Amino acid sequence: MRANPTAAPTSTGWTTGTNALVEDGLYAVYNSTTQQPLVLTTFNLTGAGLTAGDTVTGISVSVHGLAASGLINVALTKTGTTTVAGTAKTATMPTTDGWVTVNTTPTDLWGTTWTVADLQSANFGVILKDNDTTATNIQIDCVRVVVYTAAEPKMNSHAKHATKTCDVCHSATTTTGTSITTPANHATGSYNLAPKTGVTFTYAYNAGGSTCSTVSCHGNAIWGLSQFDCVSCHNVTQPITAGPLAGTSSRRAVSAEFKLTWSHKRAATGAVTKYDCVVCHMEGNADGTQSSFHGDGLLQLRDPDLGGTIKGVTFGGADPGGYTSTAVDATPARFSRNLASSTIEPDTAAIMINLCLKCHDADGAKSTTAQVPGGSALKPFATTVASTGTYYLNNVAAANTAGSVVDVNSSFATSNASYHPVRGKQNNWYLKSTTPALMKAPWNYTTRGATVNTTSYGLLITCWDCHSAAAASGNQTASVTAHGGAATIRYDSWGAANGATTLNLCTACHADSYSTNTTNHSTGSGFATGADSAIGSNFRTCSYCHSSGNNSRPWRGVDAHGFNLMAQLRTDTTTAANAAKWGGTVRGGSKPYAFIRTTRLGSWRPATGTGDTLLGTVGCSQYSTGTGCGNSHGTYGPGGTY
């Protein structure tokens, strides 16, 4: 019989000790060197079935959580304050969220005797503390006591495997899972375990709890005791046994990805929990249990506003166009985005529009099923986003609220002066040039009209054309934006020094040089004439002009995604943007087209701007001197039809 503590713990030195009472993905944390105890008492073993006539034969303790390294010390108490002499044991906590069982033998009484009254007392409990004097960031989600009695049936894990047929583990007895195909191996008075084809495990009998190791469908386990969830099962590669990829592929071990630099999770330490998984995955319920979708061989992703499986999308309408949802669920067998193709996979578009951009929008994840315990629409992972804590206005953060999820969707609005073509197409007459070719494959064009215009719309792109693994190319079946990655963009977003030969994020798609004469961007651009070959022939420093001039988050993200306002001064992080247009009478009056809103420039004016009243002459000037900008290209004659 199992029970969790119910009374508020004594937790000197521990942060939020009450988080250790139930399994909810919230942690009691200890990160000191003085070995202070966490005392957990009032286990409702009476409610679990312990009665006065029972004979206690053994006790085990299971702890759910993680630690950076090191051992924990686990002891029992009868008084609620002092350790029962001789009961202290040690256990090594996992470095990722999981369970550890301190004692697995049903006849171990921890060096003393126990009566039913001892265990039913509110003073019975578990005392946890660090086992050494090194701070190791111990995080405890919950503690569970298991009591064995002489009359209790042997604990087993069959109920946990209810979705499996008998032949998965007993293929020497049944090959069909529904009938006894080898009677000689049935009802022999002994266990007969043999994995079916495609399944692997090593079974070792133990009267106190047999073990399964090297299990193909989850980590090592103790029969009847081990507890598994999303994180522990997906800490190893999982075979795909249903759906279009059944028997031909597997799911990679994703749990460790949440410890990488960029990831979706609540804790900066990488402590992902099953509740984090449910925010995006229909395969789990809000309470962290498996849903009926689990194991069907498909990706069942959650609509963060509606709570159900995401729908497919279609693109259409008058240019620049837009996506609309269909009535059909989008359930791919695997994520896929081919970076070598300008044709967007239908399911990939659905994931982008109805999952990613529905969460990263003005109102966040509205469905409570897409929020962890303690989360909210604006903070679905119950985490304050540091990058939107300092600047969050002008649709940078959801609801313009500090610390909320980043509002990426607003940046891609086709009404913005600058935007990449994610939600809708963009005017691409200039980029359709073939001499010189201004875009790389697969984004290069074959022809364009002879007249400069603002209605020559181009191709659509996806989030993953930029947000993929470092230097990624070809077909991507693992998304760094979903679970986590060492990098979240293909190349450096800020750009290297003048003359550098490495790619930056812009030149993953845009040509390395925009000119055949190496001194400017060529006819039709906002940099049609000029004298600096560093800009023309070594096109690695795009951010000098095409950004806000600020490389910190969330600025650099908005700079790349899109915007409709000028950048603020870099020292101004809380008030509204200073303008929607470039100011000044010498040159100004235009919106921040072409991703140009840098604080390095004092003024900028293209040749035309639809709906704008353009002032003065075309050109730009350095912010501090009023002359050419600090990159020494001198005066230039911009084209720029917007």
XYZ file of C-alpha atoms in Angstrom:
642
model
C 0.000 0.000 0.000
C 1.264 3.461 -0.947
C 0.836 6.894 0.637
C 2.191 10.427 0.312
C 2.741 12.902 3.178
C -0.109 15.324 3.867
C 1.162 17.661 6.604
C 3.179 20.820 5.976
C 6.800 19.710 6.329
C 9.512 21.018 8.591
C 11.924 22.394 6.042
C 14.599 24.674 7.480
C 16.970 25.623 4.688
C 14.642 24.287 1.990
C 12.761 26.518 -0.442
C 8.994 25.820 -0.588
C 9.017 22.542 1.323
C 5.295 22.011 0.696
C 6.110 21.313 -2.952
C 7.356 17.866 -1.848
C 3.891 16.649 -0.795
C 2.377 15.600 -4.131
C 3.648 14.787 -7.611
C 2.847 17.959 -9.506
C 6.106 19.075 -11.091
C 6.749 21.693 -8.389
C 9.881 21.263 -6.293
C 11.143 21.732 -2.763
C 14.711 22.926 -3.357
C 17.871 22.664 -1.249
C 21.132 24.185 -2.448
C 23.224 24.741 0.657
C 26.048 22.935 2.474
C 24.701 22.529 6.025
C 22.643 19.339 5.480
C 19.359 20.734 6.795
C 16.515 18.157 6.970
C 13.225 18.084 5.119
C 10.802 16.263 7.459
C 7.670 14.845 5.824
C 4.958 13.343 8.050
C 1.267 12.338 8.285
C 1.209 9.618 5.635
C -2.404 8.499 5.310
C -1.653 4.792 5.427
C -5.014 4.081 7.054
C -6.721 5.452 3.980
C -4.334 3.384 1.849
C -5.654 0.201 3.519
C -3.437 -0.435 6.551
C -5.545 -1.955 9.363
C -4.969 -2.897 12.993
C -4.692 -6.611 12.250
C -1.907 -6.262 9.662
C 1.629 -7.502 10.262
C 4.158 -5.076 8.818
C 6.915 -6.943 6.936
C 8.756 -4.124 5.179
C 8.885 -0.470 4.144
C 10.283 1.209 1.062
C 10.595 4.901 0.206
C 10.490 6.343 -3.316
C 11.638 9.902 -4.050
C 10.712 11.857 -7.194
C 12.954 14.718 -8.305
C 16.513 15.404 -9.401
C 19.855 16.768 -8.251
C 22.849 18.216 -10.015
C 25.052 15.527 -8.451
C 25.640 13.681 -5.192
C 23.692 11.569 -2.720
C 20.678 12.201 -0.543
C 20.260 10.762 2.945
C 16.878 9.153 3.666
C 15.751 8.060 7.148
C 12.494 7.207 8.937
C 11.072 8.804 12.069
C 8.499 7.715 14.653
C 8.471 11.021 16.517
C 8.228 13.473 13.638
C 11.513 15.080 14.628
C 14.240 12.484 15.269
C 15.650 9.749 13.088
C 15.030 6.158 14.195
C 18.488 4.844 15.008
C 19.984 2.753 12.222
C 17.403 3.648 9.578
C 19.413 6.111 7.492
C 20.053 5.046 3.908
C 21.525 6.826 0.891
C 20.318 7.132 -2.670
C 21.626 8.841 -5.783
C 19.119 11.232 -7.310
C 18.889 11.298 -11.116
C 20.213 14.368 -12.910
C 16.966 14.622 -14.884
C 13.512 14.449 -13.378
C 12.744 10.874 -12.269
C 12.153 8.393 -9.444
C 14.607 6.658 -7.153
C 13.504 3.911 -4.749
C 15.637 3.795 -1.622
C 14.705 0.259 -0.576
C 13.045 -2.407 -2.699
C 12.952 -5.431 -0.382
C 9.517 -6.174 1.151
C 11.172 -7.686 4.233
C 13.406 -4.709 5.099
C 12.195 -2.982 8.304
C 15.057 -0.469 8.333
C 16.764 -1.960 11.376
C 13.840 -1.707 13.797
C 10.319 -2.985 14.423
C 7.096 -1.326 13.364
C 3.542 -1.602 14.581
C 0.489 -0.533 12.683
C 0.040 2.220 15.277
C 3.572 3.519 14.511
C 2.734 3.889 10.838
C -0.752 5.316 11.353
C 0.604 7.983 13.695
C 0.841 11.526 12.371
C 4.440 11.515 13.638
C 5.572 8.726 11.303
C 7.561 10.186 8.480
C 10.560 10.464 6.221
C 13.565 12.720 6.835
C 15.532 13.830 3.757
C 18.768 15.770 3.642
C 21.884 16.224 1.551
C 24.391 13.473 2.242
C 27.434 15.713 2.005
C 28.459 19.334 2.479
C 28.556 20.185 -1.217
C 25.684 22.260 -2.601
C 24.080 20.172 -5.351
C 20.703 21.855 -6.020
C 18.493 19.013 -4.784
C 14.911 19.296 -6.081
C 12.202 17.091 -4.551
C 8.786 16.823 -6.228
C 7.256 14.216 -3.915
C 8.027 11.345 -1.522
C 6.051 8.108 -1.405
C 6.110 5.381 1.253
C 5.227 1.780 0.410
C 4.299 -0.551 3.295
C 4.357 -4.318 2.877
C 2.232 -6.577 5.065
C 2.011 -10.359 5.468
C -1.520 -10.463 4.061
C -1.086 -8.077 1.157
C -0.904 -9.540 -2.373
C 2.468 -9.128 -4.035
C 2.712 -5.759 -5.757
C 2.975 -5.836 -9.533
C 2.920 -3.533 -12.530
C 0.425 -5.280 -14.788
C -2.032 -2.399 -14.541
C 0.656 -0.056 -15.854
C 0.959 -2.280 -18.935
C -2.769 -2.583 -19.624
C -2.342 -1.244 -23.157
C 0.125 -4.039 -23.996
C -0.803 -7.569 -25.032
C 0.616 -10.504 -23.060
C 2.994 -11.575 -25.850
C 5.072 -8.385 -25.416
C 6.674 -9.911 -22.315
C 5.546 -13.563 -22.481
C 6.149 -14.499 -26.113
C 7.354 -17.986 -25.131
C 3.845 -18.663 -23.820
C 1.697 -16.728 -26.272
C 2.668 -15.412 -29.656
C -0.696 -13.800 -30.314
C -1.335 -12.112 -26.991
C -4.826 -13.558 -26.886
C -4.360 -17.348 -26.766
C -1.914 -19.841 -25.211
C 0.219 -20.997 -28.127
C 2.765 -22.965 -26.061
C 0.857 -24.757 -23.277
C 4.028 -26.329 -21.889
C 5.189 -22.893 -20.747
C 1.897 -21.952 -19.095
C 0.883 -22.489 -15.434
C 4.199 -24.103 -14.537
C 4.498 -22.397 -11.151
C 7.319 -20.154 -12.317
C 7.705 -16.926 -14.245
C 8.407 -17.348 -17.931
C 9.431 -14.079 -19.511
C 10.613 -13.664 -23.080
C 10.319 -10.462 -25.130
C 8.534 -10.531 -28.459
C 10.352 -9.618 -31.650
C 11.192 -5.922 -31.661
C 11.145 -5.655 -27.852
C 14.187 -6.080 -25.610
C 14.616 -6.428 -21.858
C 16.594 -8.465 -19.342
C 14.560 -9.934 -16.475
C 16.034 -10.902 -13.115
C 13.844 -12.485 -10.457
C 13.937 -11.145 -6.894
C 11.399 -11.991 -4.205
C 11.444 -8.388 -3.042
C 10.862 -6.951 -6.481
C 12.184 -8.366 -9.735
C 14.048 -6.103 -12.103
C 13.854 -5.386 -15.810
C 16.956 -3.777 -17.280
C 17.957 -2.570 -20.747
C 14.258 -2.204 -21.528
C 13.521 -0.979 -25.040
C 10.362 0.923 -24.045
C 11.567 2.689 -20.874
C 14.476 2.810 -18.432
C 15.455 0.150 -15.913
C 12.547 -0.817 -13.642
C 11.638 -2.638 -10.459
C 8.424 -4.607 -10.934
C 5.665 -3.294 -8.713
C 7.591 -0.236 -7.516
C 8.995 1.882 -10.318
C 7.008 4.886 -11.464
C 7.305 6.107 -15.057
C 6.034 9.143 -16.893
C 6.768 11.102 -20.069
C 10.217 12.192 -18.916
C 11.487 8.837 -17.679
C 10.149 6.830 -20.623
C 11.384 9.265 -23.254
C 14.811 9.405 -21.681
C 15.604 6.462 -23.964
C 14.842 5.762 -27.620
C 11.332 4.394 -28.093
C 10.310 2.025 -30.906
C 7.322 3.094 -32.982
C 4.810 0.248 -32.815
C 1.745 1.853 -34.429
C 0.878 4.223 -37.253
C 2.583 4.785 -40.623
C 6.124 4.308 -39.215
C 5.381 1.179 -37.174
C 8.313 -1.227 -37.139
C 10.441 1.010 -39.352
C 11.536 3.828 -37.081
C 11.742 5.067 -33.502
C 11.270 8.159 -31.372
C 14.514 9.709 -30.240
C 15.328 10.172 -26.544
C 14.102 13.745 -26.036
C 14.249 14.246 -22.260
C 17.901 15.308 -22.311
C 17.136 17.987 -24.933
C 15.387 20.055 -22.266
C 18.745 20.541 -20.513
C 20.198 22.290 -23.543
C 20.619 26.058 -23.787
C 17.348 26.734 -25.618
C 14.293 24.788 -24.518
C 10.690 24.752 -23.346
C 10.617 24.073 -19.605
C 9.914 25.734 -16.296
C 13.240 25.342 -14.516
C 16.514 26.778 -15.762
C 18.220 23.627 -14.441
C 16.574 21.484 -17.096
C 14.053 19.940 -14.729
C 11.404 19.152 -17.295
C 8.337 17.333 -15.967
C 5.419 15.430 -17.463
C 3.278 18.547 -17.003
C 5.557 20.499 -19.337
C 5.005 17.877 -22.039
C 1.211 18.209 -21.820
C 1.344 21.908 -22.737
C 1.986 20.918 -26.359
C 1.163 17.198 -26.519
C -2.305 15.658 -26.571
C -0.663 12.345 -25.649
C -0.924 13.435 -22.008
C -3.798 14.702 -19.867
C -3.687 17.848 -17.734
C -2.941 15.737 -14.625
C 0.123 14.231 -16.315
C -1.410 10.833 -17.058
C -1.432 9.225 -20.489
C -4.340 9.986 -22.780
C -5.962 7.724 -25.361
C -3.781 9.350 -28.032
C -0.582 7.975 -26.532
C 1.209 5.348 -28.596
C -0.917 5.684 -31.743
C 2.166 6.442 -33.857
C 1.097 10.011 -34.663
C 2.056 13.440 -33.358
C -1.059 14.679 -31.593
C -0.254 18.325 -30.873
C -2.422 20.584 -28.739
C -4.055 23.801 -29.909
C -3.050 26.177 -27.077
C -6.275 28.174 -27.351
C -8.844 25.446 -27.986
C -7.207 22.561 -26.106
C -7.831 19.925 -28.797
C -5.669 18.512 -31.576
C -4.419 21.188 -33.960
C -6.237 21.525 -37.276
C -4.753 21.629 -40.732
C -4.399 24.916 -42.615
C -4.692 26.184 -46.164
C -3.172 29.337 -47.646
C -5.096 31.659 -49.937
C -6.816 34.992 -50.427
C -5.783 38.175 -52.188
C -2.084 39.024 -51.832
C -0.407 39.063 -49.425
C -2.839 36.276 -48.452
C -3.067 34.315 -45.239
C -3.644 30.934 -43.605
C -7.046 29.606 -42.554
C -7.759 26.484 -40.509
C -9.552 23.438 -41.895
C -11.848 21.047 -40.028
C -9.355 18.168 -40.285
C -6.843 17.331 -37.551
C -3.175 17.681 -38.485
C -1.524 14.487 -37.191
C 1.801 13.790 -38.930
C 3.756 10.674 -38.070
C 6.850 12.844 -37.668
C 7.812 16.502 -37.923
C 9.491 17.350 -41.213
C 10.840 20.508 -42.803
C 13.033 20.292 -45.894
C 15.332 23.326 -45.911
C 16.220 22.596 -49.525
C 12.643 23.149 -50.700
C 10.469 26.251 -50.962
C 7.366 24.032 -50.825
C 6.047 24.037 -47.267
C 4.848 20.713 -45.896
C 1.110 20.964 -45.005
C 1.496 19.520 -41.495
C 4.479 21.762 -40.834
C 2.410 24.818 -41.752
C -0.332 23.596 -39.394
C 2.133 23.193 -36.514
C 3.489 26.690 -37.117
C 0.117 28.436 -37.384
C -2.049 26.483 -34.948
C 0.512 25.618 -32.278
C 3.590 27.840 -32.257
C 2.046 31.148 -33.311
C -1.157 30.545 -31.337
C 0.867 30.337 -28.135
C 3.353 33.043 -29.094
C 0.685 35.654 -29.737
C -1.095 38.489 -27.980
C -3.125 36.308 -25.596
C -0.831 33.302 -25.079
C -2.186 29.796 -24.374
C -5.815 30.392 -23.403
C -6.776 26.752 -22.806
C -6.146 25.576 -19.240
C -5.179 22.177 -20.662
C -2.167 23.907 -22.265
C -0.882 25.212 -18.937
C 1.183 23.481 -16.255
C -0.012 23.544 -12.614
C 0.376 27.152 -11.517
C 0.589 28.364 -15.111
C -1.571 30.901 -16.921
C -2.391 31.954 -20.460
C 0.460 34.467 -20.507
C 2.854 32.104 -18.718
C 1.816 28.568 -19.719
C 4.954 27.040 -18.202
C 4.522 29.116 -15.012
C 7.820 30.789 -15.843
C 8.649 34.477 -16.098
C 10.353 35.041 -19.444
C 13.444 37.045 -18.583
C 13.813 38.676 -21.991
C 10.335 40.234 -21.811
C 10.786 41.272 -18.204
C 12.710 44.410 -19.188
C 10.992 45.273 -22.461
C 7.529 44.036 -23.274
C 5.462 46.837 -24.851
C 4.372 47.301 -28.475
C 3.369 43.641 -28.910
C 6.747 42.263 -27.900
C 5.181 40.230 -25.068
C 1.712 38.703 -24.831
C -0.786 41.314 -23.611
C 2.124 43.776 -23.372
C 2.786 42.322 -19.923
C 6.250 41.972 -18.401
C 7.603 38.431 -18.233
C 4.946 36.944 -20.516
C 5.465 34.635 -23.461
C 7.019 36.403 -26.451
C 4.409 37.626 -28.963
C 6.034 36.485 -32.206
C 2.769 36.350 -34.141
C 2.378 40.145 -34.131
C 5.809 40.567 -35.712
C 4.678 38.602 -38.769
C 1.539 40.680 -39.414
C 1.396 41.585 -43.102
C 0.348 45.119 -42.141
C 3.799 45.744 -40.661
C 6.289 47.911 -42.507
C 8.823 45.083 -42.250
C 8.097 41.381 -41.892
C 9.384 38.047 -43.104
C 6.763 36.134 -45.129
C 5.566 33.649 -42.499
C 1.866 34.499 -42.084
C 1.556 36.037 -45.545
C 3.586 36.902 -48.626
C 5.883 39.909 -48.986
C 6.556 42.307 -51.852
C 9.550 40.694 -53.566
C 10.116 42.521 -56.866
C 13.634 43.563 -55.872
C 14.641 40.115 -54.605
C 13.458 38.463 -57.815
C 16.554 39.766 -59.564
C 18.538 37.164 -61.508
C 21.467 39.433 -62.452
C 22.795 39.505 -59.881
C 20.968 36.667 -58.114
C 19.904 38.128 -54.779
C 18.600 34.944 -53.160
C 20.061 31.465 -52.750
C 18.295 28.226 -53.582
C 15.571 27.288 -52.891
C 14.497 30.926 -52.539
C 16.023 32.172 -55.798
C 13.728 33.384 -58.571
C 13.871 32.895 -62.330
C 12.481 36.198 -63.552
C 10.822 39.482 -62.571
C 8.923 42.238 -64.308
C 10.794 45.128 -65.887
C 9.045 47.775 -63.779
C 9.709 48.343 -60.108
C 6.475 47.732 -58.195
C 5.097 46.855 -54.779
C 2.771 44.032 -55.814
C 5.208 41.354 -56.937
C 4.633 38.948 -54.095
C 7.029 36.105 -53.422
C 7.379 32.848 -51.504
C 6.346 31.864 -47.998
C 8.775 30.583 -45.354
C 8.438 28.746 -42.038
C 9.846 29.290 -38.578
C 12.258 26.383 -39.115
C 13.909 27.899 -42.169
C 15.732 30.022 -39.591
C 15.178 28.105 -36.353
C 17.035 24.847 -36.975
C 20.213 23.263 -35.666
C 23.515 25.055 -36.257
C 24.463 24.998 -39.965
C 21.461 22.739 -40.695
C 20.629 21.805 -44.278
C 18.332 19.358 -46.026
C 15.366 17.616 -44.394
C 14.929 18.257 -40.666
C 12.989 15.712 -38.600
C 13.937 17.104 -35.200
C 12.910 20.619 -34.229
C 15.194 22.595 -31.911
C 12.230 24.820 -31.051
C 10.064 22.025 -29.623
C 12.055 20.392 -26.823
C 15.435 22.085 -26.877
C 18.704 22.595 -28.692
C 22.247 23.818 -28.232
C 21.378 26.547 -30.742
C 18.030 27.870 -31.890
C 19.055 29.433 -35.220
C 21.105 28.104 -38.123
C 23.735 30.852 -38.036
C 24.701 33.850 -35.925
C 21.937 36.432 -36.105
C 24.093 39.463 -35.404
C 26.746 39.053 -38.058
C 30.503 38.803 -38.120
C 33.062 41.563 -38.630
C 33.634 43.211 -42.008
C 35.434 40.917 -44.376
C 34.436 37.751 -42.524
C 33.830 34.688 -44.654
C 31.388 32.795 -42.444
C 27.647 32.895 -43.006
C 25.273 34.779 -40.800
C 21.579 34.029 -40.503
C 20.641 36.442 -43.306
C 23.039 34.900 -45.819
C 21.633 31.439 -45.245
C 18.943 32.567 -47.717
C 20.061 35.927 -49.088
C 22.995 36.166 -51.494
C 26.441 36.811 -50.044
C 26.687 39.891 -52.268
C 23.881 42.004 -53.705
C 25.971 43.570 -56.449
C 28.121 42.678 -59.447
C 30.338 45.726 -58.950
C 31.054 45.006 -55.247
C 30.244 48.527 -54.061
C 26.513 48.564 -53.400
C 23.289 46.565 -53.373
C 22.486 47.148 -57.077
C 19.718 49.055 -58.841
C 16.354 49.025 -57.143
C 17.538 48.694 -53.568
C 17.764 51.277 -50.836
C 21.534 51.158 -51.387
C 21.636 51.625 -55.146
C 24.918 53.539 -55.308
C 27.855 53.820 -52.965
C 31.568 53.301 -52.622
C 32.198 50.841 -49.820
C 33.087 47.366 -51.041
C 32.865 46.042 -47.486
C 29.107 46.389 -47.708
C 28.782 45.100 -51.263
C 31.220 42.225 -51.567
C 31.414 40.998 -47.967
C 27.764 41.006 -47.117
C 28.176 39.599 -43.581
C 27.264 42.642 -41.526
C 23.572 43.013 -42.346
C 22.755 44.094 -38.817
C 24.648 47.368 -39.184
C 21.647 48.759 -41.038
C 18.945 46.094 -40.899
C 18.230 45.950 -37.166
C 17.557 48.128 -34.162
C 21.254 48.171 -33.315
C 20.589 46.113 -30.180
C 21.798 42.502 -29.967
C 19.995 41.586 -26.745
C 16.727 39.689 -26.398
C 13.956 40.323 -27.277
C 15.229 43.028 -29.636
C 17.140 40.787 -32.025
C 14.137 38.484 -32.409
C 11.789 41.331 -33.313
C 14.451 42.753 -35.642
C 14.453 39.506 -37.627
C 10.739 38.659 -37.448
C 9.202 42.036 -38.271
C 7.879 45.310 -36.854
C 5.867 48.427 -37.602
C 7.560 50.848 -35.215
C 10.911 52.501 -34.853
C 13.336 51.111 -32.295
C 13.541 52.763 -28.910
C 16.706 54.250 -27.592
C 18.734 51.391 -26.123
C 18.553 52.908 -22.633
C 14.766 53.156 -22.752
C 13.199 49.793 -21.851
C 9.739 50.557 -20.482
C 7.991 53.376 -22.370
C 6.263 53.318 -25.736
C 8.260 53.385 -28.971
C 9.444 56.849 -29.887
C 7.879 56.888 -33.362
C 6.201 54.907 -36.065
C 8.223 56.713 -38.729
C 11.629 58.183 -39.333
C 11.707 61.808 -38.180
C 13.496 64.837 -39.513
C 12.870 67.315 -42.333
C 16.187 66.855 -44.156
C 15.137 63.254 -44.783
C 12.402 61.287 -43.068
C 8.693 60.571 -42.960
C 8.845 56.892 -43.937
C 7.923 53.819 -41.979
C 10.791 51.507 -40.967
C 10.772 49.560 -44.236
C 13.419 47.036 -45.259
C 14.079 46.147 -41.597
C 15.894 49.477 -41.209
C 15.354 51.109 -37.820
C 18.882 51.119 -36.450
C 19.919 53.593 -33.784
C 23.180 54.003 -35.733
C 21.300 56.206 -38.189
C 19.942 59.636 -37.420
C 17.644 59.674 -40.433
C 16.681 57.542 -43.410
C 14.401 58.001 -46.411
C 13.752 55.626 -49.316
C 12.664 56.709 -52.781
C 8.973 55.967 -52.200
C 6.729 54.782 -49.399
C 3.064 54.013 -50.037
C 0.876 56.134 -47.781
C 3.861 58.028 -46.353
C 4.576 61.747 -46.652
C 8.306 61.631 -47.373
C 10.343 64.640 -46.326
C 13.586 66.038 -47.724
C 15.959 64.035 -49.882
C 16.597 60.331 -50.136
C 19.489 58.953 -48.128
C 20.617 58.443 -44.567
C 22.891 60.075 -42.026
C 24.862 58.920 -39.024
C 23.142 59.538 -35.699
C 26.046 61.376 -34.060
C 27.348 63.548 -36.914
C 24.553 63.897 -39.438
C 26.858 62.718 -42.242
C 27.386 59.264 -43.685
C 26.966 56.353 -41.279
C 29.799 54.863 -39.254
C 30.520 52.110 -41.770
C 32.239 54.613 -44.103
C 30.290 53.956 -47.265
C 29.747 57.697 -47.663
C 26.776 59.145 -49.487
C 24.537 56.916 -51.553
C 21.440 57.108 -53.667
C 18.737 54.768 -52.460
C 16.090 53.265 -54.653
C 13.684 51.537 -52.309
C 10.096 51.337 -53.561
C 7.785 50.449 -50.696
